[in-house]
């Protein structure tokens, strides 16, 4: 239980205040501005981090969700070098909040800036959903405290059914007196063909199936775009065109450098034994972290078309490599065969070179590295979730349409160059930790082949090797060949003002599905545009707000306008 918070990287990121202001001003989400939602953020949080790391007045201190410094505070020296290196070149500052080239205002702070404070730009120590070495999932934070220690059962108004899948909503055949539809209950099954269990709704149904699960359940219930539903022979209940549309996600590419100090994490016997020892004694270290001990937020390149004001780029500093089997699971099929030189349509990267890249990404490295996960925060590309079958036990078709908009490739290329600049700054701060960049050998050789260079001219470390690796062609093809999902999907049941936008699925004023009197959605699927950072904290925010909506206590500020 606990959804994605039971398996994620435990990174607590509220994202930019401007994200929420834009939900309100640009997307019809009245009452969802930063001043309104900040109290809900604080209400959830119990910040266990000292004032030399965070702005204490910007955090909550008595909520159920405990937030601690990454690794229990036992941060690797290389992660501190990353923060200092970002500060030395002004990451997140300057007129465009890019890289100013001069020392940042947070340069004298030992742990950098508080990205969950007043200013989301800059670099700082990771804040994690961890307490005393234990993951703080939403189940552990919000549900487990409801268990009676004596009887080991939940309180009387909560029933938890495990091993059941929601397969369909039962909707009353006729609208009510106000012309609204009502959900009568939820149909559950333990397996295909098993006897259904119908849970009747006396008052309301709150759907929290997530960005993939919520639209899928609606579609199987006959609620969504008419064409998608009728294609699978499902009776149409409500034609809601936006269901399953507007899918957005964060993509990353890894900029890897050797670590000559051999101080980063590896899945070696020594590291595991050491991690177990430190965890047993101090509840800190390797087994309390995903390896991402620091982060930076900035604008990579100037985007004249965007109306957004929050950071468009994030660096997850990972003091480790993503080794198999994790790398295999993360690798997404985003390969797009595009010519390197538009004047030479024959200048394709060959299929065998793509296959070699995939092989390289899914094999362990024989040396220590650190990763800068260059993260696209404001994608232009939009995907869909649609039905693959009328059978609810068959997974839906998920088309994220990664990199379908060329502007996303451009930002990732600019961001990769920022990561290289940060690595150079790290080398200047403490060269013990920074070796050469680990380039994609097959891609370097393909670019050399297309440029007509002889193989002997492109030996590892040679001038032409470096020239090929530094080229825009290399970085663009690297983006297309090795981009990974960060598993931050949002938007498939987006909220807004239904009277102003036909694509809106959920009314932002009450989180109710358009045209329905008693069906709310409370998960990341309602987020209209993906936030400028990791999505767990915003998803928890949606749940907190929904609880107050049910109690009639939201939005206080909007109602007074």
mmCIF file of N, CA, C and O in Angstrom, residues 446-541:
data_model
loop_
_atom_site.group_PDB
_atom_site.id
_atom_site.type_symbol
_atom_site.label_atom_id
_atom_site.label_comp_id
_atom_site.label_asym_id
_atom_site.label_seq_id
_atom_site.Cartn_x
_atom_site.Cartn_y
_atom_site.Cartn_z
ATOM 1 N N UNK A 446 30.063 6.419 -34.599
ATOM 2 C CA UNK A 446 29.111 6.670 -35.685
ATOM 3 C C UNK A 446 29.260 8.100 -36.217
ATOM 4 O O UNK A 446 29.213 8.335 -37.428
ATOM 5 N N UNK A 447 29.433 9.059 -35.317
ATOM 6 C CA UNK A 447 29.619 10.445 -35.756
ATOM 7 C C UNK A 447 30.922 10.564 -36.536
ATOM 8 O O UNK A 447 30.982 11.246 -37.573
ATOM 9 N N UNK A 448 31.962 9.888 -36.069
ATOM 10 C CA UNK A 448 33.232 9.894 -36.803
ATOM 11 C C UNK A 448 33.062 9.293 -38.187
ATOM 12 O O UNK A 448 33.607 9.808 -39.182
ATOM 13 N N UNK A 449 32.289 8.205 -38.295
ATOM 14 C CA UNK A 449 32.070 7.566 -39.600
ATOM 15 C C UNK A 449 31.347 8.509 -40.550
ATOM 16 O O UNK A 449 31.736 8.662 -41.715
ATOM 17 N N UNK A 450 30.306 9.178 -40.027
ATOM 18 C CA UNK A 450 29.531 10.083 -40.876
ATOM 19 C C UNK A 450 30.384 11.279 -41.322
ATOM 20 O O UNK A 450 30.243 11.786 -42.435
ATOM 21 N N UNK A 451 31.292 11.718 -40.454
ATOM 22 C CA UNK A 451 32.165 12.850 -40.808
ATOM 23 C C UNK A 451 33.354 12.433 -41.676
ATOM 24 O O UNK A 451 34.141 13.282 -42.092
ATOM 25 N N UNK A 452 33.489 11.143 -41.935
ATOM 26 C CA UNK A 452 34.556 10.676 -42.806
ATOM 27 C C UNK A 452 35.908 10.549 -42.128
ATOM 28 O O UNK A 452 36.937 10.506 -42.804
ATOM 29 N N UNK A 453 35.937 10.471 -40.788
ATOM 30 C CA UNK A 453 37.203 10.328 -40.078
ATOM 31 C C UNK A 453 37.648 8.866 -40.094
ATOM 32 O O UNK A 453 36.825 7.947 -40.052
ATOM 33 N N UNK A 454 38.936 8.639 -40.108
ATOM 34 C CA UNK A 454 39.479 7.281 -40.055
ATOM 35 C C UNK A 454 39.407 6.752 -38.631
ATOM 36 O O UNK A 454 39.566 7.524 -37.668
ATOM 37 N N UNK A 455 39.168 5.467 -38.446
ATOM 38 C CA UNK A 455 39.047 4.897 -37.089
ATOM 39 C C UNK A 455 40.234 5.210 -36.196
ATOM 40 O O UNK A 455 40.067 5.449 -34.991
ATOM 41 N N UNK A 456 41.449 5.201 -36.784
ATOM 42 C CA UNK A 456 42.625 5.451 -35.957
ATOM 43 C C UNK A 456 42.695 6.892 -35.453
ATOM 44 O O UNK A 456 43.450 7.200 -34.521
ATOM 45 N N UNK A 457 41.890 7.799 -36.060
ATOM 46 C CA UNK A 457 41.864 9.186 -35.593
ATOM 47 C C UNK A 457 40.968 9.367 -34.358
ATOM 48 O O UNK A 457 41.013 10.418 -33.710
ATOM 49 N N UNK A 458 40.165 8.351 -34.058
ATOM 50 C CA UNK A 458 39.135 8.507 -33.028
ATOM 51 C C UNK A 458 39.384 7.531 -31.880
ATOM 52 O O UNK A 458 38.474 6.872 -31.397
ATOM 53 N N UNK A 459 40.606 7.459 -31.466
ATOM 54 C CA UNK A 459 40.906 6.635 -30.299
ATOM 55 C C UNK A 459 40.427 7.338 -29.033
ATOM 56 O O UNK A 459 40.364 8.565 -28.968
ATOM 57 N N UNK A 460 40.103 6.535 -28.022
ATOM 58 C CA UNK A 460 39.596 7.090 -26.765
ATOM 59 C C UNK A 460 40.536 8.151 -26.202
ATOM 60 O O UNK A 460 41.736 7.911 -26.045
ATOM 61 N N UNK A 461 39.983 9.352 -25.972
ATOM 62 C CA UNK A 461 40.762 10.447 -25.408
ATOM 63 C C UNK A 461 41.468 11.312 -26.419
ATOM 64 O O UNK A 461 42.044 12.349 -26.060
ATOM 65 N N UNK A 462 41.431 10.943 -27.707
ATOM 66 C CA UNK A 462 42.101 11.732 -28.743
ATOM 67 C C UNK A 462 41.327 13.025 -29.005
ATOM 68 O O UNK A 462 40.160 13.149 -28.626
ATOM 69 N N UNK A 463 41.941 14.024 -29.670
ATOM 70 C CA UNK A 463 41.237 15.279 -29.956
ATOM 71 C C UNK A 463 39.936 15.071 -30.730
ATOM 72 O O UNK A 463 38.914 15.714 -30.424
ATOM 73 N N UNK A 464 39.937 14.186 -31.730
ATOM 74 C CA UNK A 464 38.714 13.976 -32.504
ATOM 75 C C UNK A 464 37.663 13.226 -31.685
ATOM 76 O O UNK A 464 36.459 13.420 -31.874
ATOM 77 N N UNK A 465 38.103 12.351 -30.791
ATOM 78 C CA UNK A 465 37.181 11.696 -29.864
ATOM 79 C C UNK A 465 36.439 12.744 -29.042
ATOM 80 O O UNK A 465 35.216 12.715 -28.907
ATOM 81 N N UNK A 466 37.204 13.694 -28.506
ATOM 82 C CA UNK A 466 36.593 14.746 -27.690
ATOM 83 C C UNK A 466 35.723 15.675 -28.540
ATOM 84 O O UNK A 466 34.670 16.134 -28.106
ATOM 85 N N UNK A 467 36.185 15.954 -29.765
ATOM 86 C CA UNK A 467 35.399 16.819 -30.650
ATOM 87 C C UNK A 467 34.051 16.202 -30.972
ATOM 88 O O UNK A 467 33.011 16.881 -30.956
ATOM 89 N N UNK A 468 34.055 14.916 -31.269
ATOM 90 C CA UNK A 468 32.791 14.231 -31.564
ATOM 91 C C UNK A 468 31.886 14.233 -30.334
ATOM 92 O O UNK A 468 30.679 14.506 -30.425
ATOM 93 N N UNK A 469 32.441 13.939 -29.151
ATOM 94 C CA UNK A 469 31.651 13.898 -27.930
ATOM 95 C C UNK A 469 31.114 15.243 -27.504
ATOM 96 O O UNK A 469 30.096 15.325 -26.801
ATOM 97 N N UNK A 470 31.771 16.320 -27.933
ATOM 98 C CA UNK A 470 31.351 17.670 -27.555
ATOM 99 C C UNK A 470 30.353 18.269 -28.548
ATOM 100 O O UNK A 470 29.827 19.354 -28.314
ATOM 101 N N UNK A 471 30.083 17.564 -29.616
ATOM 102 C CA UNK A 471 29.252 18.130 -30.689
ATOM 103 C C UNK A 471 27.772 18.121 -30.328
ATOM 104 O O UNK A 471 27.310 17.319 -29.507
ATOM 105 N N UNK A 472 27.022 19.035 -30.961
ATOM 106 C CA UNK A 472 25.571 19.046 -30.789
ATOM 107 C C UNK A 472 24.962 17.744 -31.294
ATOM 108 O O UNK A 472 23.974 17.244 -30.733
ATOM 109 N N UNK A 473 25.554 17.195 -32.389
ATOM 110 C CA UNK A 473 25.036 15.936 -32.929
ATOM 111 C C UNK A 473 25.103 14.825 -31.894
ATOM 112 O O UNK A 473 24.173 14.038 -31.745
ATOM 113 N N UNK A 474 26.234 14.756 -31.180
ATOM 114 C CA UNK A 474 26.390 13.720 -30.162
ATOM 115 C C UNK A 474 25.323 13.869 -29.087
ATOM 116 O O UNK A 474 24.639 12.901 -28.717
ATOM 117 N N UNK A 475 25.156 15.085 -28.564
ATOM 118 C CA UNK A 475 24.225 15.291 -27.472
ATOM 119 C C UNK A 475 22.782 15.045 -27.906
ATOM 120 O O UNK A 475 21.990 14.441 -27.163
ATOM 121 N N UNK A 476 22.425 15.492 -29.115
ATOM 122 C CA UNK A 476 21.056 15.265 -29.570
ATOM 123 C C UNK A 476 20.784 13.770 -29.732
ATOM 124 O O UNK A 476 19.735 13.271 -29.314
ATOM 125 N N UNK A 477 21.715 13.070 -30.346
ATOM 126 C CA UNK A 477 21.508 11.638 -30.521
ATOM 127 C C UNK A 477 21.563 10.895 -29.194
ATOM 128 O O UNK A 477 20.864 9.901 -28.992
ATOM 129 N N UNK A 478 22.366 11.379 -28.272
ATOM 130 C CA UNK A 478 22.392 10.778 -26.944
ATOM 131 C C UNK A 478 21.023 10.907 -26.268
ATOM 132 O O UNK A 478 20.530 9.962 -25.633
ATOM 133 N N UNK A 479 20.414 12.085 -26.396
ATOM 134 C CA UNK A 479 19.074 12.284 -25.842
ATOM 135 C C UNK A 479 18.108 11.275 -26.446
ATOM 136 O O UNK A 479 17.332 10.615 -25.739
ATOM 137 N N UNK A 480 18.159 11.131 -27.747
ATOM 138 C CA UNK A 480 17.208 10.256 -28.430
ATOM 139 C C UNK A 480 17.486 8.777 -28.156
ATOM 140 O O UNK A 480 16.582 7.942 -28.241
ATOM 141 N N UNK A 481 18.731 8.443 -27.862
ATOM 142 C CA UNK A 481 19.106 7.042 -27.685
ATOM 143 C C UNK A 481 18.991 6.560 -26.255
ATOM 144 O O UNK A 481 18.777 5.372 -26.015
ATOM 145 N N UNK A 482 19.144 7.446 -25.275
ATOM 146 C CA UNK A 482 19.288 6.950 -23.907
ATOM 147 C C UNK A 482 18.422 7.682 -22.888
ATOM 148 O O UNK A 482 18.652 7.565 -21.685
ATOM 149 N N UNK A 483 17.412 8.445 -23.324
ATOM 150 C CA UNK A 483 16.527 9.118 -22.380
ATOM 151 C C UNK A 483 15.746 8.092 -21.564
ATOM 152 O O UNK A 483 15.307 7.057 -22.085
ATOM 153 N N UNK A 484 15.584 8.361 -20.284
ATOM 154 C CA UNK A 484 14.867 7.476 -19.368
ATOM 155 C C UNK A 484 13.694 8.218 -18.750
ATOM 156 O O UNK A 484 13.771 9.418 -18.503
ATOM 157 N N UNK A 485 12.611 7.508 -18.492
ATOM 158 C CA UNK A 485 11.518 8.119 -17.744
ATOM 159 C C UNK A 485 11.907 8.238 -16.276
ATOM 160 O O UNK A 485 12.610 7.382 -15.731
ATOM 161 N N UNK A 486 11.442 9.307 -15.637
ATOM 162 C CA UNK A 486 11.629 9.469 -14.202
ATOM 163 C C UNK A 486 10.376 9.002 -13.443
ATOM 164 O O UNK A 486 10.283 9.169 -12.242
ATOM 165 N N UNK A 487 9.423 8.442 -14.176
ATOM 166 C CA UNK A 487 8.186 7.937 -13.584
ATOM 167 C C UNK A 487 7.430 9.026 -12.835
ATOM 168 O O UNK A 487 7.024 8.856 -11.690
ATOM 169 N N UNK A 488 7.210 10.156 -13.527
ATOM 170 C CA UNK A 488 6.434 11.270 -12.967
ATOM 171 C C UNK A 488 5.232 11.593 -13.858
ATOM 172 O O UNK A 488 4.989 12.757 -14.174
ATOM 173 N N UNK A 489 4.442 10.599 -14.275
ATOM 174 C CA UNK A 489 3.324 10.906 -15.175
ATOM 175 C C UNK A 489 2.218 11.677 -14.458
ATOM 176 O O UNK A 489 1.892 11.398 -13.299
ATOM 177 N N UNK A 490 1.641 12.642 -15.144
ATOM 178 C CA UNK A 490 0.520 13.426 -14.616
ATOM 179 C C UNK A 490 -0.412 13.780 -15.764
ATOM 180 O O UNK A 490 -0.093 13.600 -16.934
ATOM 181 N N UNK A 491 -1.599 14.318 -15.421
ATOM 182 C CA UNK A 491 -2.384 15.096 -16.372
ATOM 183 C C UNK A 491 -3.491 14.402 -17.112
ATOM 184 O O UNK A 491 -4.198 15.054 -17.886
ATOM 185 N N UNK A 492 -3.714 13.096 -16.929
ATOM 186 C CA UNK A 492 -4.660 12.368 -17.771
ATOM 187 C C UNK A 492 -6.121 12.569 -17.372
ATOM 188 O O UNK A 492 -7.014 12.103 -18.083
ATOM 189 N N UNK A 493 -6.364 13.223 -16.241
ATOM 190 C CA UNK A 493 -7.719 13.637 -15.841
ATOM 191 C C UNK A 493 -7.626 15.080 -15.361
ATOM 192 O O UNK A 493 -8.015 15.402 -14.232
ATOM 193 N N UNK A 494 -7.092 15.932 -16.176
ATOM 194 C CA UNK A 494 -6.670 17.254 -15.710
ATOM 195 C C UNK A 494 -7.824 18.069 -15.149
ATOM 196 O O UNK A 494 -8.966 17.987 -15.598
ATOM 197 N N UNK A 495 -7.483 18.866 -14.121
ATOM 198 C CA UNK A 495 -8.487 19.736 -13.519
ATOM 199 C C UNK A 495 -8.417 21.133 -14.144
ATOM 200 O O UNK A 495 -7.422 21.525 -14.748
ATOM 201 N N UNK A 496 -9.479 21.868 -13.948
ATOM 202 C CA UNK A 496 -9.584 23.228 -14.475
ATOM 203 C C UNK A 496 -11.007 23.710 -14.332
ATOM 204 O O UNK A 496 -11.767 23.240 -13.473
ATOM 205 N N UNK A 497 -11.406 24.617 -15.211
ATOM 206 C CA UNK A 497 -12.760 25.160 -15.208
ATOM 207 C C UNK A 497 -13.531 24.534 -16.374
ATOM 208 O O UNK A 497 -13.297 24.875 -17.533
ATOM 209 N N UNK A 498 -14.438 23.593 -16.106
ATOM 210 C CA UNK A 498 -15.145 22.907 -17.195
ATOM 211 C C UNK A 498 -15.954 23.839 -18.085
ATOM 212 O O UNK A 498 -16.195 23.523 -19.253
ATOM 213 N N UNK A 499 -16.373 24.975 -17.540
ATOM 214 C CA UNK A 499 -17.172 25.900 -18.349
ATOM 215 C C UNK A 499 -16.333 26.642 -19.373
ATOM 216 O O UNK A 499 -16.879 27.231 -20.321
ATOM 217 N N UNK A 500 -15.013 26.626 -19.208
ATOM 218 C CA UNK A 500 -14.131 27.370 -20.100
ATOM 219 C C UNK A 500 -13.282 26.476 -21.006
ATOM 220 O O UNK A 500 -12.703 26.961 -21.968
ATOM 221 N N UNK A 501 -13.197 25.176 -20.694
ATOM 222 C CA UNK A 501 -12.275 24.314 -21.430
ATOM 223 C C UNK A 501 -12.881 22.921 -21.560
ATOM 224 O O UNK A 501 -13.090 22.221 -20.566
ATOM 225 N N UNK A 502 -13.172 22.506 -22.796
ATOM 226 C CA UNK A 502 -13.783 21.206 -23.048
ATOM 227 C C UNK A 502 -12.872 20.044 -22.671
ATOM 228 O O UNK A 502 -13.345 18.930 -22.416
ATOM 229 N N UNK A 503 -11.560 20.278 -22.643
ATOM 230 C CA UNK A 503 -10.634 19.186 -22.346
ATOM 231 C C UNK A 503 -10.480 18.917 -20.853
ATOM 232 O O UNK A 503 -9.850 17.940 -20.453
ATOM 233 N N UNK A 504 -11.070 19.786 -20.023
ATOM 234 C CA UNK A 504 -11.001 19.597 -18.572
ATOM 235 C C UNK A 504 -11.846 18.382 -18.183
ATOM 236 O O UNK A 504 -12.976 18.217 -18.641
ATOM 237 N N UNK A 505 -11.285 17.526 -17.329
ATOM 238 C CA UNK A 505 -11.975 16.329 -16.851
ATOM 239 C C UNK A 505 -12.570 16.561 -15.463
ATOM 240 O O UNK A 505 -13.671 16.102 -15.163
ATOM 241 N N UNK A 506 -11.843 17.273 -14.624
ATOM 242 C CA UNK A 506 -12.219 17.444 -13.221
ATOM 243 C C UNK A 506 -12.361 18.929 -12.907
ATOM 244 O O UNK A 506 -11.515 19.739 -13.288
ATOM 245 N N UNK A 507 -13.418 19.283 -12.230
ATOM 246 C CA UNK A 507 -13.647 20.668 -11.813
ATOM 247 C C UNK A 507 -12.694 20.987 -10.660
ATOM 248 O O UNK A 507 -12.740 20.355 -9.594
ATOM 249 N N UNK A 508 -11.818 21.966 -10.859
ATOM 250 C CA UNK A 508 -10.800 22.293 -9.853
ATOM 251 C C UNK A 508 -11.404 22.822 -8.563
ATOM 252 O O UNK A 508 -10.752 22.784 -7.518
ATOM 253 N N UNK A 509 -12.637 23.292 -8.590
ATOM 254 C CA UNK A 509 -13.241 23.865 -7.386
ATOM 255 C C UNK A 509 -13.683 22.800 -6.391
ATOM 256 O O UNK A 509 -13.874 23.095 -5.208
ATOM 257 N N UNK A 510 -13.849 21.536 -6.866
ATOM 258 C CA UNK A 510 -14.301 20.480 -5.951
ATOM 259 C C UNK A 510 -13.718 19.104 -6.280
ATOM 260 O O UNK A 510 -14.036 18.128 -5.591
ATOM 261 N N UNK A 511 -12.897 19.017 -7.319
ATOM 262 C CA UNK A 511 -12.280 17.765 -7.774
ATOM 263 C C UNK A 511 -13.312 16.727 -8.219
ATOM 264 O O UNK A 511 -13.035 15.527 -8.252
ATOM 265 N N UNK A 512 -14.501 17.192 -8.592
ATOM 266 C CA UNK A 512 -15.520 16.277 -9.102
ATOM 267 C C UNK A 512 -15.419 16.155 -10.619
ATOM 268 O O UNK A 512 -15.159 17.136 -11.331
ATOM 269 N N UNK A 513 -15.653 14.936 -11.108
ATOM 270 C CA UNK A 513 -15.658 14.681 -12.544
ATOM 271 C C UNK A 513 -16.775 15.497 -13.191
ATOM 272 O O UNK A 513 -17.904 15.535 -12.663
ATOM 273 N N UNK A 514 -16.486 16.124 -14.308
ATOM 274 C CA UNK A 514 -17.493 16.964 -14.945
ATOM 275 C C UNK A 514 -18.746 16.142 -15.257
ATOM 276 O O UNK A 514 -18.681 15.032 -15.773
ATOM 277 N N UNK A 515 -19.894 16.703 -14.879
ATOM 278 C CA UNK A 515 -21.163 16.040 -15.134
ATOM 279 C C UNK A 515 -21.555 15.021 -14.088
ATOM 280 O O UNK A 515 -22.605 14.377 -14.226
ATOM 281 N N UNK A 516 -20.746 14.856 -13.028
ATOM 282 C CA UNK A 516 -21.041 13.869 -11.985
ATOM 283 C C UNK A 516 -21.186 14.561 -10.634
ATOM 284 O O UNK A 516 -20.389 15.434 -10.289
ATOM 285 N N UNK A 517 -22.176 14.112 -9.861
ATOM 286 C CA UNK A 517 -22.473 14.767 -8.580
ATOM 287 C C UNK A 517 -21.644 14.228 -7.433
ATOM 288 O O UNK A 517 -21.415 14.944 -6.450
ATOM 289 N N UNK A 518 -21.187 12.970 -7.518
ATOM 290 C CA UNK A 518 -20.580 12.349 -6.328
ATOM 291 C C UNK A 518 -19.304 11.564 -6.642
ATOM 292 O O UNK A 518 -18.932 10.670 -5.888
ATOM 293 N N UNK A 519 -18.617 11.891 -7.735
ATOM 294 C CA UNK A 519 -17.368 11.206 -8.085
ATOM 295 C C UNK A 519 -16.221 12.218 -8.134
ATOM 296 O O UNK A 519 -16.221 13.131 -8.960
ATOM 297 N N UNK A 520 -15.276 12.074 -7.202
ATOM 298 C CA UNK A 520 -14.096 12.931 -7.180
ATOM 299 C C UNK A 520 -12.867 12.115 -7.588
ATOM 300 O O UNK A 520 -12.829 10.889 -7.425
ATOM 301 N N UNK A 521 -11.849 12.824 -8.078
ATOM 302 C CA UNK A 521 -10.557 12.200 -8.378
ATOM 303 C C UNK A 521 -9.500 12.944 -7.584
ATOM 304 O O UNK A 521 -9.439 14.180 -7.610
ATOM 305 N N UNK A 522 -8.666 12.197 -6.869
ATOM 306 C CA UNK A 522 -7.647 12.809 -6.006
ATOM 307 C C UNK A 522 -6.325 12.077 -6.182
ATOM 308 O O UNK A 522 -5.948 11.235 -5.358
ATOM 309 N N UNK A 523 -5.636 12.379 -7.250
ATOM 310 C CA UNK A 523 -4.312 11.809 -7.491
ATOM 311 C C UNK A 523 -3.590 12.682 -8.514
ATOM 312 O O UNK A 523 -4.091 13.740 -8.916
ATOM 313 N N UNK A 524 -2.413 12.257 -8.955
ATOM 314 C CA UNK A 524 -1.600 13.082 -9.859
ATOM 315 C C UNK A 524 -2.217 13.241 -11.237
ATOM 316 O O UNK A 524 -1.793 14.115 -12.002
ATOM 317 N N UNK A 525 -3.228 12.447 -11.564
ATOM 318 C CA UNK A 525 -3.850 12.584 -12.885
ATOM 319 C C UNK A 525 -4.541 13.926 -13.057
ATOM 320 O O UNK A 525 -4.741 14.379 -14.185
ATOM 321 N N UNK A 526 -4.919 14.599 -11.952
ATOM 322 C CA UNK A 526 -5.638 15.876 -12.080
ATOM 323 C C UNK A 526 -4.694 17.051 -12.301
ATOM 324 O O UNK A 526 -5.147 18.146 -12.660
ATOM 325 N N UNK A 527 -3.395 16.853 -12.095
ATOM 326 C CA UNK A 527 -2.436 17.952 -12.255
ATOM 327 C C UNK A 527 -2.434 18.400 -13.714
ATOM 328 O O UNK A 527 -2.149 17.609 -14.612
ATOM 329 N N UNK A 528 -2.749 19.669 -14.000
ATOM 330 C CA UNK A 528 -2.935 20.086 -15.396
ATOM 331 C C UNK A 528 -1.654 20.169 -16.198
ATOM 332 O O UNK A 528 -1.642 19.850 -17.395
ATOM 333 N N UNK A 529 -0.570 20.637 -15.566
ATOM 334 C CA UNK A 529 0.754 20.652 -16.216
ATOM 335 C C UNK A 529 1.762 20.155 -15.192
ATOM 336 O O UNK A 529 1.689 20.496 -14.012
ATOM 337 N N UNK A 530 2.696 19.345 -15.641
ATOM 338 C CA UNK A 530 3.616 18.699 -14.714
ATOM 339 C C UNK A 530 4.439 19.749 -13.975
ATOM 340 O O UNK A 530 4.826 20.781 -14.525
ATOM 341 N N UNK A 531 4.679 19.499 -12.707
ATOM 342 C CA UNK A 531 5.359 20.456 -11.845
ATOM 343 C C UNK A 531 6.850 20.554 -12.143
ATOM 344 O O UNK A 531 7.429 19.691 -12.811
ATOM 345 N N UNK A 532 7.474 21.589 -11.608
ATOM 346 C CA UNK A 532 8.905 21.843 -11.836
ATOM 347 C C UNK A 532 9.744 21.045 -10.838
ATOM 348 O O UNK A 532 10.560 21.590 -10.095
ATOM 349 N N UNK A 533 9.526 19.746 -10.812
ATOM 350 C CA UNK A 533 10.246 18.886 -9.889
ATOM 351 C C UNK A 533 9.474 17.603 -9.640
ATOM 352 O O UNK A 533 8.417 17.357 -10.236
ATOM 353 N N UNK A 534 9.971 16.781 -8.731
ATOM 354 C CA UNK A 534 9.402 15.468 -8.444
ATOM 355 C C UNK A 534 7.965 15.601 -7.950
ATOM 356 O O UNK A 534 7.616 16.551 -7.264
ATOM 357 N N UNK A 535 7.127 14.612 -8.285
ATOM 358 C CA UNK A 535 5.679 14.793 -8.183
ATOM 359 C C UNK A 535 5.030 14.174 -6.949
ATOM 360 O O UNK A 535 3.812 14.269 -6.789
ATOM 361 N N UNK A 536 5.793 13.551 -6.050
ATOM 362 C CA UNK A 536 5.171 12.921 -4.894
ATOM 363 C C UNK A 536 4.517 13.938 -3.963
ATOM 364 O O UNK A 536 3.363 13.753 -3.531
ATOM 365 N N UNK A 537 5.234 15.007 -3.618
ATOM 366 C CA UNK A 537 4.663 16.025 -2.725
ATOM 367 C C UNK A 537 3.429 16.699 -3.341
ATOM 368 O O UNK A 537 2.425 16.899 -2.641
ATOM 369 N N UNK A 538 3.442 17.071 -4.636
ATOM 370 C CA UNK A 538 2.213 17.613 -5.223
ATOM 371 C C UNK A 538 1.044 16.634 -5.194
ATOM 372 O O UNK A 538 -0.107 17.045 -5.015
ATOM 373 N N UNK A 539 1.313 15.324 -5.352
ATOM 374 C CA UNK A 539 0.226 14.342 -5.296
ATOM 375 C C UNK A 539 -0.370 14.280 -3.892
ATOM 376 O O UNK A 539 -1.598 14.179 -3.722
ATOM 377 N N UNK A 540 0.487 14.353 -2.880
ATOM 378 C CA UNK A 540 -0.005 14.372 -1.495
ATOM 379 C C UNK A 540 -0.835 15.635 -1.245
ATOM 380 O O UNK A 540 -1.864 15.599 -0.570
ATOM 381 N N UNK A 541 -0.391 16.750 -1.816
ATOM 382 C CA UNK A 541 -1.146 17.996 -1.710
ATOM 383 C C UNK A 541 -2.573 17.811 -2.231
ATOM 384 O O UNK A 541 -3.539 18.267 -1.594
#
